[in-house]
Amino acid sequence: MAAESASAAEGRAGIRSRTKYLVAAYPSVLLGLLFVIPLLMLVVFSFYLNVNGGYFKPGFTFENYVRFFTHRLYRGQLLFTLQISFVTTLITLVLGYPLAYYLSRMNNGLVRRAVMILVVSTLWITYVIRAYVWTVLLAKSGPISKIGVALGILPEPTGWTPGYWALVIGMAYAFLPFMILSLYNSLKNIDGELIEASKNLGAGPLETFRRVTLPLSKNGVISGSALVFILSLGVYVLPKILGSPSQWTIAIIIGDQVNQQQNIPFAAAMSIALMVVVVVILGAVARFTDVSAIGMGGDVQ
Amino acid sequence: MSTAFRDRLPGLALSAYSWLVVLFIGLPLCVVLAVSVTSGQFLSFPPKGFSLKWFGAFFASSDWMNAMRTSLEVALGAAVISTTIGSALAFALDRYEYSYGGLLAGLGVLPVLLPPVIVGVAFMIFFYSVGFSGTVWNLMIAHGIFYSPFPFILISQGLDEIDQGYEEAAMNLGATPTYTLRTITIPLLRSNVISGAIFAFILSLNEYIIAWLLSGFVLTTIPIQIFTSLRYSYSPVIAAVSVIFVFITVVVMSVIDYLSGGIWE
């Protein structure tokens, strides 16, 4: 977006050919030195040999990658991570779309702003706190269990943490704001007159939604889903607090290899594998929709 | 009457469902707030009695205070690093044409789209290799890079929206480009720059996994301290800390919203 609009309009302030490279030098050097080089080193280390006792030896071996893709445990955790990311994306879409639609059509600006601040505020709370909240809510002695027993839905006090559904709820809770923001941005840009026109032509609210609103919000659905899916692939804190070891995601396996097993080359190889998955998704989104990387990043705010 | 009702039914169902989702988002925060003022010894809900002693316990504990200081130092440094990177990059890409501009723009947003655990491991290897690790500087640099996309995106949007007419008018009236930049462009961008810096600050304050991987078991930030405490006990202090953090976050977000005249509109 910024790149496209970089027309060298002569009248704009700050145009000097010699400052051109000076301005770009600072971010380029910092990002190159402190982002690109660490990532390249990660690639290099993923081919190193592991030596028992937390050391590694420079070398060139595919052993780390072979181990990752052939070992049932690691392959299983990778598949589990993909599966739970998919479930999370689906749930946030089902919860987020109606709310985003409702907010985008709301006339009361004050209420809309308050809800948006609430949604955005939870986004900045550390995952540790957000996971912890659900351990309180879903505990055996927690409020949900108590209400369930009082209403006769649950035969006895029941706890859900640690467990699969606790993790799913925690992840949906953590990533729902991203989905809502993506969808809201695309829904509020739909011209209200198109919806009016559809209604005037005799379509009911549901038909208008299906034939007009939903197709026009396609980009929001795609970018929001891709964003939630990518964020879900990297979860570390939530499964560590809300899940049991069988629900540990690939990020936890990576962290574990670093700090417990001290097998850095293997951790690097798994990181690269995970990164490839993320980059492929980003590439696919950029290729098949007109949502650019910046557009998707823009929805992060 | 029944047709009128049938027409309104989807709208009513939508509004009911939407408010349930808002409840899902808001209720957990209320629960932490309630738990933090319990007078009991353990985390329980509903809380027993009312007491602010767990807030007192937080401010009296040197462990928590140290963690708080580290967190604030790291967040401040990260905000400075990410905002300088983001604004320079946004400005460069808005004002000039580079043959590798698309690549730079991609590099500007990529850090935050990668899973943090990968960024953490990459930085760990990097800092280990250059023989410089386990200090607040490492955390600042890593967070500063990881969150630089936020100021970059916000300031790019700001530059996009600026009416070029103001700058042209200033220069037609004889202002030098530098003077125009200082008196017109920068003031117009102020809220974007401040929002970007605050975003990075808040995110860094709350980041766990990168900080943990780079802490080398010597540094403790607030999220690390909460995580560690959860392993040993479920003390209500954790709820009190959470409330303080949520409070800071909500106040700051409302200030950004006010400063930028409704950034989410």
Coordinates of C-alpha atoms in Angstrom, one line a residue:
Chain A
M1 CA 0.0 0.0 0.0
A2 CA 2.7 2.4 1.1
A3 CA 5.0 1.2 -1.7
E4 CA 2.4 1.8 -4.4
S5 CA 1.6 5.3 -3.3
A6 CA 5.3 6.2 -3.3
S7 CA 5.0 8.5 -6.2
A8 CA 7.9 10.9 -6.4
A9 CA 5.6 13.9 -6.2
E10 CA 8.1 16.8 -6.5
G11 CA 6.1 19.1 -4.2
R12 CA 6.2 16.8 -1.2
A13 CA 8.4 17.6 1.8
G14 CA 11.6 15.7 2.3
I15 CA 12.3 14.9 -1.3
R16 CA 16.1 14.9 -1.8
S17 CA 17.7 12.2 -3.8
R18 CA 20.7 11.9 -1.4
T19 CA 18.4 11.6 1.6
K20 CA 16.5 8.9 -0.2
Y21 CA 18.9 6.1 0.7
L22 CA 19.8 7.7 4.1
V23 CA 16.2 7.4 5.3
A24 CA 15.8 3.8 4.2
A25 CA 19.2 2.9 5.5
Y26 CA 18.3 2.9 9.2
P27 CA 15.3 0.5 9.0
S28 CA 17.0 -1.6 6.3
V29 CA 20.2 -2.1 8.3
L30 CA 18.4 -2.8 11.6
L31 CA 15.9 -5.3 10.1
G32 CA 18.6 -6.9 8.0
L33 CA 21.0 -7.2 10.9
L34 CA 18.6 -8.1 13.6
F35 CA 15.8 -9.9 11.8
V36 CA 17.0 -11.4 8.5
I37 CA 20.4 -12.6 9.9
P38 CA 18.9 -14.3 12.9
L39 CA 16.4 -16.1 10.6
L40 CA 19.2 -17.1 8.2
M41 CA 21.2 -18.4 11.2
L42 CA 18.1 -20.4 12.2
V43 CA 18.2 -22.1 8.7
V44 CA 21.9 -22.8 9.1
F45 CA 21.6 -24.2 12.6
S46 CA 18.8 -26.5 11.4
F47 CA 21.4 -28.5 9.5
Y48 CA 23.9 -28.7 12.4
L49 CA 24.6 -31.9 14.3
N50 CA 23.4 -32.2 17.8
V51 CA 26.0 -33.4 20.4
N52 CA 24.7 -34.8 23.7
G53 CA 24.7 -32.5 26.7
G54 CA 23.4 -29.4 25.0
Y55 CA 26.2 -28.8 22.5
F56 CA 26.0 -28.8 18.7
K57 CA 28.6 -29.1 15.9
P58 CA 28.6 -27.2 12.7
G59 CA 27.8 -29.6 9.8
F60 CA 25.3 -30.4 7.2
T61 CA 22.8 -33.0 7.9
F62 CA 19.1 -33.6 7.1
E63 CA 18.8 -35.7 10.2
N64 CA 16.8 -33.1 12.1
Y65 CA 14.2 -32.7 9.4
V66 CA 14.0 -36.5 8.9
R67 CA 13.5 -37.0 12.6
F68 CA 10.7 -34.4 12.7
F69 CA 8.8 -35.8 9.7
T70 CA 9.2 -39.5 10.5
H71 CA 8.8 -39.6 14.2
R72 CA 5.2 -40.4 15.1
L73 CA 5.3 -38.1 18.2
Y74 CA 6.4 -35.0 16.3
R75 CA 4.3 -35.6 13.3
G76 CA 1.3 -36.2 15.6
Q77 CA 1.9 -32.9 17.4
L78 CA 2.2 -31.1 14.1
L79 CA -1.1 -32.6 12.9
F80 CA -2.7 -31.8 16.3
T81 CA -1.5 -28.2 16.0
L82 CA -3.0 -27.9 12.5
Q83 CA -6.3 -29.5 13.7
I84 CA -6.8 -27.3 16.7
S85 CA -5.9 -24.2 14.7
F86 CA -8.6 -25.1 12.2
V87 CA -11.2 -25.7 14.9
T88 CA -10.2 -22.3 16.6
T89 CA -10.5 -20.5 13.3
L90 CA -13.9 -22.0 12.7
I91 CA -15.2 -21.1 16.1
T92 CA -13.9 -17.5 16.0
L93 CA -15.6 -17.1 12.6
V94 CA -18.9 -18.4 13.9
L95 CA -18.7 -16.2 17.0
G96 CA -17.1 -13.2 15.4
Y97 CA -19.1 -12.7 12.1
P98 CA -22.5 -12.0 13.6
L99 CA -21.0 -9.6 16.2
A100 CA -18.9 -7.8 13.6
Y101 CA -21.9 -7.5 11.3
Y102 CA -24.1 -6.2 14.2
L103 CA -21.5 -3.6 15.1
S104 CA -21.0 -2.5 11.5
R105 CA -24.8 -1.8 11.2
M106 CA -25.2 -0.3 14.7
N107 CA -26.4 3.3 14.8
N108 CA -25.3 4.1 18.3
G109 CA -21.7 5.2 17.9
L110 CA -21.0 5.4 21.6
V111 CA -22.0 1.8 22.3
R112 CA -20.1 0.6 19.2
R113 CA -17.0 2.4 20.4
A114 CA -17.3 1.0 23.9
V115 CA -17.6 -2.6 22.5
M116 CA -14.7 -2.0 20.2
I117 CA -12.5 -0.8 23.1
L118 CA -13.5 -3.8 25.1
V119 CA -12.7 -6.1 22.2
V120 CA -9.4 -4.4 21.4
S121 CA -8.4 -4.2 25.1
T122 CA -8.6 -7.9 25.7
L123 CA -6.2 -8.2 22.7
W124 CA -3.3 -6.7 24.6
I125 CA -3.7 -8.7 27.8
T126 CA -0.9 -11.3 28.1
Y127 CA -1.9 -14.8 27.0
V128 CA -0.7 -15.9 30.5
I129 CA -3.5 -13.9 32.1
R130 CA -6.1 -14.9 29.5
A131 CA -5.3 -18.5 29.9
Y132 CA -5.3 -18.2 33.7
V133 CA -8.8 -16.7 33.6
W134 CA -10.1 -19.8 32.0
T135 CA -8.4 -22.1 34.5
V136 CA -10.5 -20.2 37.1
L137 CA -13.7 -20.3 35.1
L138 CA -13.5 -24.0 34.0
A139 CA -12.1 -25.4 37.3
K140 CA -14.0 -28.0 39.2
S141 CA -14.8 -25.5 41.9
G142 CA -15.3 -22.7 39.3
P143 CA -18.5 -20.8 38.5
I144 CA -19.4 -22.7 35.3
S145 CA -19.4 -26.0 37.2
K146 CA -21.4 -24.5 40.0
I147 CA -24.0 -23.0 37.8
G148 CA -24.2 -26.3 35.8
V149 CA -24.9 -28.2 39.0
A150 CA -27.4 -25.7 40.3
L151 CA -29.3 -25.8 37.0
G152 CA -29.2 -29.6 37.0
I153 CA -27.3 -29.8 33.7
L154 CA -24.2 -31.3 35.4
P155 CA -24.8 -34.3 37.8
E156 CA -21.7 -33.4 39.8
P157 CA -19.0 -30.6 39.9
T158 CA -17.0 -31.0 36.8
G159 CA -13.6 -29.5 35.9
W160 CA -12.4 -29.1 32.3
T161 CA -8.8 -28.0 32.8
P162 CA -6.5 -29.2 31.6
G163 CA -8.2 -30.6 28.5
Y164 CA -9.0 -30.3 24.9
W165 CA -12.1 -28.2 25.2
A166 CA -10.6 -25.8 27.8
L167 CA -7.8 -25.2 25.2
V168 CA -10.2 -24.7 22.4
I169 CA -12.2 -22.2 24.5
G170 CA -9.0 -20.4 25.6
M171 CA -7.7 -20.1 22.0
A172 CA -11.1 -18.9 20.7
Y173 CA -11.2 -16.4 23.4
A174 CA -7.6 -15.2 22.7
F175 CA -8.0 -14.9 18.9
L176 CA -11.6 -13.8 18.6
P177 CA -10.7 -10.0 18.7
F178 CA -8.5 -10.5 15.6
M179 CA -11.3 -12.1 13.7
I180 CA -13.8 -9.4 14.8
L181 CA -11.5 -6.5 13.7
S182 CA -10.8 -8.1 10.3
L183 CA -14.5 -8.7 9.6
Y184 CA -15.6 -5.3 11.0
N185 CA -13.2 -3.5 8.7
S186 CA -14.5 -5.2 5.6
L187 CA -18.2 -5.2 6.7
K188 CA -18.3 -1.5 7.5
N189 CA -17.0 -0.7 4.0
I190 CA -20.0 -2.3 2.4
D191 CA -22.1 0.4 0.8
G192 CA -25.4 0.6 2.8
E193 CA -27.2 1.5 -0.4
L194 CA -26.5 -1.9 -1.9
I195 CA -28.3 -3.5 1.1
E196 CA -31.2 -1.1 0.8
A197 CA -31.4 -1.8 -3.0
S198 CA -31.6 -5.5 -2.4
K199 CA -34.3 -5.0 0.2
N200 CA -36.2 -2.7 -2.1
L201 CA -36.1 -5.3 -4.8
G202 CA -38.0 -7.6 -2.5
A203 CA -35.2 -9.7 -0.9
G204 CA -35.7 -10.7 2.7
P205 CA -33.0 -10.0 5.3
L206 CA -31.6 -13.5 5.1
E207 CA -31.5 -13.5 1.3
T208 CA -29.9 -10.0 1.3
F209 CA -27.3 -11.3 3.6
R210 CA -26.5 -14.4 1.6
R211 CA -26.5 -12.7 -1.8
V212 CA -25.1 -9.3 -1.0
T213 CA -23.3 -8.9 2.4
L214 CA -21.6 -12.3 2.6
P215 CA -20.0 -12.1 -0.9
L216 CA -18.9 -8.5 -0.3
S217 CA -17.2 -9.4 3.0
K218 CA -15.3 -12.3 1.5
N219 CA -11.9 -10.6 1.9
G220 CA -12.5 -9.9 5.5
V221 CA -13.4 -13.6 6.1
I222 CA -10.3 -14.8 4.3
S223 CA -7.8 -12.4 5.9
G224 CA -9.4 -12.9 9.4
S225 CA -9.3 -16.7 9.1
A226 CA -5.7 -16.7 7.8
L227 CA -4.7 -14.4 10.6
V228 CA -6.3 -16.5 13.3
F229 CA -5.0 -19.7 11.8
I230 CA -1.4 -18.4 11.7
L231 CA -1.6 -17.1 15.2
S232 CA -3.1 -20.4 16.4
L233 CA -0.2 -22.3 14.8
G234 CA 2.2 -20.5 17.1
V235 CA 0.4 -20.8 20.4
Y236 CA 2.7 -21.7 23.3
V237 CA 1.3 -20.3 26.6
L238 CA -2.4 -21.4 26.1
P239 CA -1.8 -25.1 25.7
K240 CA 0.9 -25.1 28.4
I241 CA -1.6 -23.7 30.9
L242 CA -5.0 -25.1 29.6
G243 CA -3.9 -28.4 27.9
S244 CA -2.4 -31.6 29.1
P245 CA 0.8 -32.9 27.4
S246 CA -1.2 -34.7 24.6
Q247 CA -2.5 -31.2 23.7
W248 CA 0.9 -29.6 23.5
T249 CA 1.4 -27.8 20.2
I250 CA 4.5 -27.6 18.0
A251 CA 5.6 -24.4 19.7
I252 CA 5.8 -26.1 23.0
I253 CA 7.8 -29.0 21.5
I254 CA 10.2 -26.4 20.1
G255 CA 10.5 -24.5 23.4
D256 CA 11.0 -27.9 25.2
Q257 CA 13.8 -28.9 22.8
V258 CA 15.5 -25.6 23.5
N259 CA 15.3 -25.5 27.3
Q260 CA 14.8 -29.1 28.5
Q261 CA 16.5 -31.3 25.8
Q262 CA 18.9 -28.5 24.7
N263 CA 18.8 -29.8 21.2
I264 CA 19.1 -26.5 19.4
P265 CA 19.5 -27.9 15.8
F266 CA 16.3 -29.9 16.2
A267 CA 14.5 -26.9 17.6
A268 CA 15.7 -24.9 14.6
A269 CA 14.6 -27.5 12.1
M270 CA 11.1 -27.6 13.6
S271 CA 11.0 -23.7 13.6
I272 CA 11.9 -23.7 9.9
A273 CA 9.2 -26.3 9.2
L274 CA 6.6 -24.2 11.1
M275 CA 7.8 -21.1 9.3
V276 CA 7.4 -22.7 5.9
V277 CA 3.7 -23.5 6.8
V278 CA 3.1 -19.9 7.8
V279 CA 4.8 -18.4 4.7
V280 CA 2.9 -20.8 2.4
I281 CA -0.4 -19.6 4.0
L282 CA 0.6 -16.0 3.7
G283 CA 1.6 -16.6 0.1
A284 CA -1.7 -18.3 -0.8
V285 CA -3.7 -15.5 0.8
A286 CA -1.7 -12.9 -1.2
R287 CA -2.0 -14.9 -4.4
F288 CA -5.7 -15.8 -4.3
T289 CA -7.2 -12.7 -2.8
D290 CA -6.4 -9.0 -3.2
V291 CA -5.5 -8.9 0.5
S292 CA -1.9 -7.8 0.7
A293 CA 0.5 -8.7 3.5
I294 CA 0.1 -5.1 4.7
G295 CA -3.6 -5.4 4.6
M296 CA -3.4 -8.4 6.8
G297 CA -0.9 -6.8 9.1
G298 CA -3.2 -3.8 9.2
D299 CA -6.0 -5.8 10.6
V300 CA -3.7 -6.8 13.5
Q301 CA -4.3 -3.4 15.0
Chain B
M1 CA -48.5 -8.7 13.1
S2 CA -47.0 -12.1 12.6
T3 CA -45.3 -11.1 9.4
A4 CA -43.9 -8.0 11.1
F5 CA -42.5 -10.2 13.8
R6 CA -41.1 -12.6 11.3
D7 CA -39.3 -9.8 9.5
R8 CA -37.8 -8.6 12.8
L9 CA -36.8 -12.0 14.0
P10 CA -33.4 -12.3 12.3
G11 CA -32.5 -8.8 13.6
L12 CA -33.5 -9.8 17.2
A13 CA -31.7 -13.1 17.0
L14 CA -28.6 -11.3 15.7
S15 CA -28.6 -8.7 18.5
A16 CA -29.1 -11.4 21.2
Y17 CA -26.4 -13.6 19.8
S18 CA -24.0 -10.6 19.5
W19 CA -24.5 -9.5 23.1
L20 CA -23.8 -13.1 24.2
V21 CA -20.5 -12.9 22.4
V22 CA -19.8 -9.6 24.0
L23 CA -20.5 -11.3 27.3
F24 CA -18.1 -14.1 26.4
I25 CA -15.4 -11.4 25.8
G26 CA -16.1 -9.3 28.9
L27 CA -17.2 -11.8 31.6
P28 CA -13.7 -13.3 32.2
L29 CA -12.3 -9.9 32.9
C30 CA -15.0 -9.3 35.6
V31 CA -14.2 -12.7 37.1
V32 CA -10.5 -11.8 37.5
L33 CA -11.6 -8.5 39.1
A34 CA -13.8 -10.3 41.5
V35 CA -11.2 -12.9 42.4
S36 CA -8.5 -10.2 43.0
V37 CA -10.5 -8.7 45.9
T38 CA -11.0 -11.9 47.8
S39 CA -10.0 -12.0 51.5
G40 CA -9.4 -15.7 51.3
Q41 CA -6.0 -17.4 50.9
F42 CA -6.7 -19.1 47.6
L43 CA -8.2 -18.3 44.3
S44 CA -11.8 -19.1 44.4
F45 CA -15.0 -18.0 42.7
P46 CA -17.2 -16.5 44.0
P47 CA -14.6 -14.7 46.3
K48 CA -14.8 -14.8 50.0
G49 CA -15.3 -11.4 51.5
F50 CA -13.7 -8.2 50.3
S51 CA -10.1 -7.1 50.7
L52 CA -7.4 -5.2 48.9
K53 CA -4.6 -7.1 50.6
W54 CA -3.5 -8.9 47.5
F55 CA -2.8 -5.5 45.8
G56 CA -0.8 -4.6 48.8
A57 CA 1.0 -7.9 48.6
F58 CA 1.9 -7.2 45.0
F59 CA 3.5 -3.8 45.8
A60 CA 5.3 -5.1 48.9
S61 CA 6.9 -8.1 47.1
S62 CA 10.4 -7.4 45.8
D63 CA 10.1 -10.3 43.3
W64 CA 7.0 -8.7 41.7
M65 CA 8.5 -5.2 41.8
N66 CA 11.7 -6.4 40.1
A67 CA 9.7 -8.1 37.4
M68 CA 7.7 -4.9 37.0
R69 CA 10.8 -2.8 36.6
T70 CA 12.3 -5.2 34.0
S71 CA 9.0 -5.3 32.1
L72 CA 8.8 -1.5 32.0
E73 CA 12.4 -1.1 30.9
V74 CA 12.1 -3.7 28.2
A75 CA 8.8 -2.2 27.0
L76 CA 10.2 1.3 26.9
G77 CA 13.2 0.3 24.9
A78 CA 11.1 -1.9 22.6
A79 CA 8.7 1.1 21.9
V80 CA 11.7 3.3 21.0
I81 CA 13.3 0.7 18.7
S82 CA 10.1 -0.3 16.9
T83 CA 8.8 3.3 16.5
T84 CA 12.1 4.5 15.0
I85 CA 12.2 1.5 12.6
G86 CA 8.5 1.8 11.7
S87 CA 8.5 5.6 11.1
A88 CA 11.7 5.6 9.1
L89 CA 10.5 2.8 6.9
A90 CA 7.0 4.2 6.5
F91 CA 8.4 7.6 5.6
A92 CA 10.9 6.2 3.1
L93 CA 8.3 4.0 1.4
D94 CA 5.8 6.8 1.2
R95 CA 8.1 9.5 -0.1
Y96 CA 10.6 7.7 -2.4
E97 CA 10.6 4.9 -4.9
Y98 CA 12.9 2.0 -4.4
S99 CA 13.6 -0.8 -6.7
Y100 CA 13.3 -3.1 -3.7
G101 CA 10.4 -1.2 -2.1
G102 CA 8.0 -4.2 -2.1
L103 CA 10.6 -6.3 -0.4
L104 CA 11.1 -3.6 2.3
A105 CA 7.4 -3.3 2.8
G106 CA 7.1 -7.1 3.2
L107 CA 10.0 -7.1 5.6
G108 CA 8.3 -4.3 7.6
V109 CA 5.2 -6.5 8.3
L110 CA 6.7 -10.0 8.4
P111 CA 8.2 -10.0 12.0
V112 CA 4.8 -10.0 13.7
L113 CA 3.3 -12.6 11.3
L114 CA 5.8 -15.2 12.3
P115 CA 5.1 -17.4 15.4
P116 CA 6.8 -15.7 18.3
V117 CA 8.5 -19.0 19.3
I118 CA 10.4 -19.0 16.0
V119 CA 11.5 -15.4 16.4
G120 CA 12.5 -16.3 20.0
V121 CA 14.7 -19.2 18.9
A122 CA 16.2 -17.2 16.0
F123 CA 17.2 -14.4 18.4
M124 CA 18.5 -16.9 21.0
I125 CA 20.8 -18.5 18.4
F126 CA 21.9 -15.1 17.1
F127 CA 22.6 -13.6 20.5
Y128 CA 24.3 -16.8 21.6
S129 CA 26.6 -16.7 18.5
V130 CA 27.6 -13.1 19.0
G131 CA 28.2 -13.7 22.7
F132 CA 25.7 -11.3 24.0
S133 CA 22.8 -12.6 25.9
G134 CA 20.7 -12.6 29.1
T135 CA 20.4 -8.8 29.5
V136 CA 17.4 -6.4 29.2
W137 CA 19.0 -5.2 26.0
N138 CA 18.4 -8.6 24.3
L139 CA 14.7 -8.5 25.3
M140 CA 14.4 -4.9 24.1
I141 CA 15.9 -5.6 20.7
A142 CA 13.9 -8.7 20.1
H143 CA 10.6 -7.0 21.1
G144 CA 11.5 -3.9 19.2
I145 CA 12.0 -5.9 16.0
F146 CA 9.1 -8.2 16.6
Y147 CA 6.6 -5.4 17.1
S148 CA 8.0 -2.9 14.6
P149 CA 5.2 -3.7 12.1
F150 CA 2.6 -1.9 14.3
P151 CA 4.2 1.5 14.2
F152 CA 5.1 0.9 10.5
I153 CA 1.5 0.1 9.6
L154 CA 0.0 2.9 11.6
I155 CA 2.4 5.6 10.4
S156 CA 2.0 4.3 6.8
Q157 CA -1.7 4.8 7.1
G158 CA -1.2 8.3 8.6
L159 CA 1.1 9.3 5.7
D160 CA -1.4 8.0 3.2
E161 CA -4.2 10.2 4.7
I162 CA -2.2 13.4 5.0
D163 CA -3.6 16.1 2.6
Q164 CA -0.6 16.9 0.3
G165 CA -2.1 20.3 -0.1
Y166 CA -0.8 21.4 3.3
E167 CA 2.7 20.6 2.5
E168 CA 2.5 22.2 -0.9
A169 CA 1.0 25.3 0.5
A170 CA 3.8 25.6 3.1
M171 CA 6.5 25.2 0.4
N172 CA 4.8 27.6 -2.0
L173 CA 4.9 30.1 0.8
G174 CA 8.6 29.7 0.9
A175 CA 9.2 27.1 3.6
T176 CA 12.1 24.8 3.0
P177 CA 11.4 21.0 2.8
T178 CA 13.0 20.5 6.3
Y179 CA 10.9 23.3 7.8
T180 CA 7.8 22.0 6.2
L181 CA 8.5 18.5 7.6
R182 CA 9.1 19.9 11.0
T183 CA 6.1 22.2 11.2
I184 CA 3.5 20.5 9.0
T185 CA 4.2 16.8 8.4
I186 CA 5.4 15.7 11.8
P187 CA 2.6 17.4 13.8
L188 CA 0.0 15.9 11.5
L189 CA 1.5 12.4 12.1
R190 CA 1.8 12.9 15.9
S191 CA -1.1 10.7 16.9
N192 CA -0.1 7.9 14.6
V193 CA 3.5 7.9 16.0
I194 CA 2.3 8.0 19.6
S195 CA -0.3 5.2 18.9
G196 CA 2.4 3.1 17.3
A197 CA 4.8 3.6 20.2
I198 CA 2.1 2.8 22.8
F199 CA 1.0 -0.4 20.8
A200 CA 4.6 -1.6 20.9
F201 CA 4.9 -0.7 24.5
I202 CA 1.8 -2.6 25.6
L203 CA 2.5 -5.6 23.5
S204 CA 6.1 -5.9 24.8
L205 CA 4.8 -5.6 28.4
N206 CA 2.6 -8.6 27.8
E207 CA 4.9 -10.8 25.7
Y208 CA 5.9 -14.1 27.3
I209 CA 7.6 -16.6 25.0
I210 CA 10.3 -14.5 23.4
A211 CA 11.2 -12.9 26.7
W212 CA 11.4 -16.4 28.4
L213 CA 13.6 -17.8 25.7
L214 CA 16.0 -14.9 25.9
S215 CA 15.8 -14.4 29.7
G216 CA 18.5 -17.0 30.2
F217 CA 16.8 -17.9 33.5
V218 CA 18.2 -14.6 35.0
L219 CA 15.6 -12.0 33.9
T220 CA 12.0 -12.0 35.0
T221 CA 9.3 -10.0 33.4
I222 CA 5.7 -9.8 34.8
P223 CA 4.3 -12.4 32.3
I224 CA 7.2 -14.8 33.2
Q225 CA 6.6 -14.1 36.9
I226 CA 2.9 -14.9 36.6
F227 CA 3.6 -18.0 34.6
T228 CA 6.1 -19.2 37.2
S229 CA 3.7 -18.4 40.1
L230 CA 0.9 -20.4 38.4
R231 CA 3.1 -23.5 38.7
Y232 CA 3.5 -23.4 42.4
S233 CA 0.3 -21.8 43.7
Y234 CA -2.9 -20.2 42.7
S235 CA -2.4 -17.1 44.9
P236 CA -4.9 -14.2 44.5
V237 CA -1.8 -12.0 43.9
I238 CA -1.9 -13.2 40.3
A239 CA -5.4 -11.9 40.0
A240 CA -4.4 -8.6 41.5
V241 CA -1.5 -8.3 39.0
S242 CA -3.8 -9.2 36.2
V243 CA -6.3 -6.4 37.2
I244 CA -3.5 -3.9 37.4
F245 CA -2.3 -4.9 33.9
V246 CA -5.8 -4.9 32.4
F247 CA -6.4 -1.5 34.0
I248 CA -3.2 -0.1 32.5
T249 CA -4.1 -1.6 29.1
V250 CA -7.7 -0.4 29.0
V251 CA -6.8 3.2 30.1
V252 CA -4.0 3.3 27.5
M253 CA -6.2 2.0 24.7
S254 CA -8.9 4.5 25.5
V255 CA -6.3 7.3 25.4
I256 CA -5.1 6.1 22.0
D257 CA -8.7 6.0 20.8
Y258 CA -9.3 9.5 22.1
L259 CA -6.0 10.8 20.6
S260 CA -6.6 9.4 17.2
G261 CA -10.2 10.4 17.2
G262 CA -11.5 6.8 17.1
I263 CA -8.9 4.6 15.5
W264 CA -11.4 1.7 15.1
E265 CA -14.0 3.7 13.3

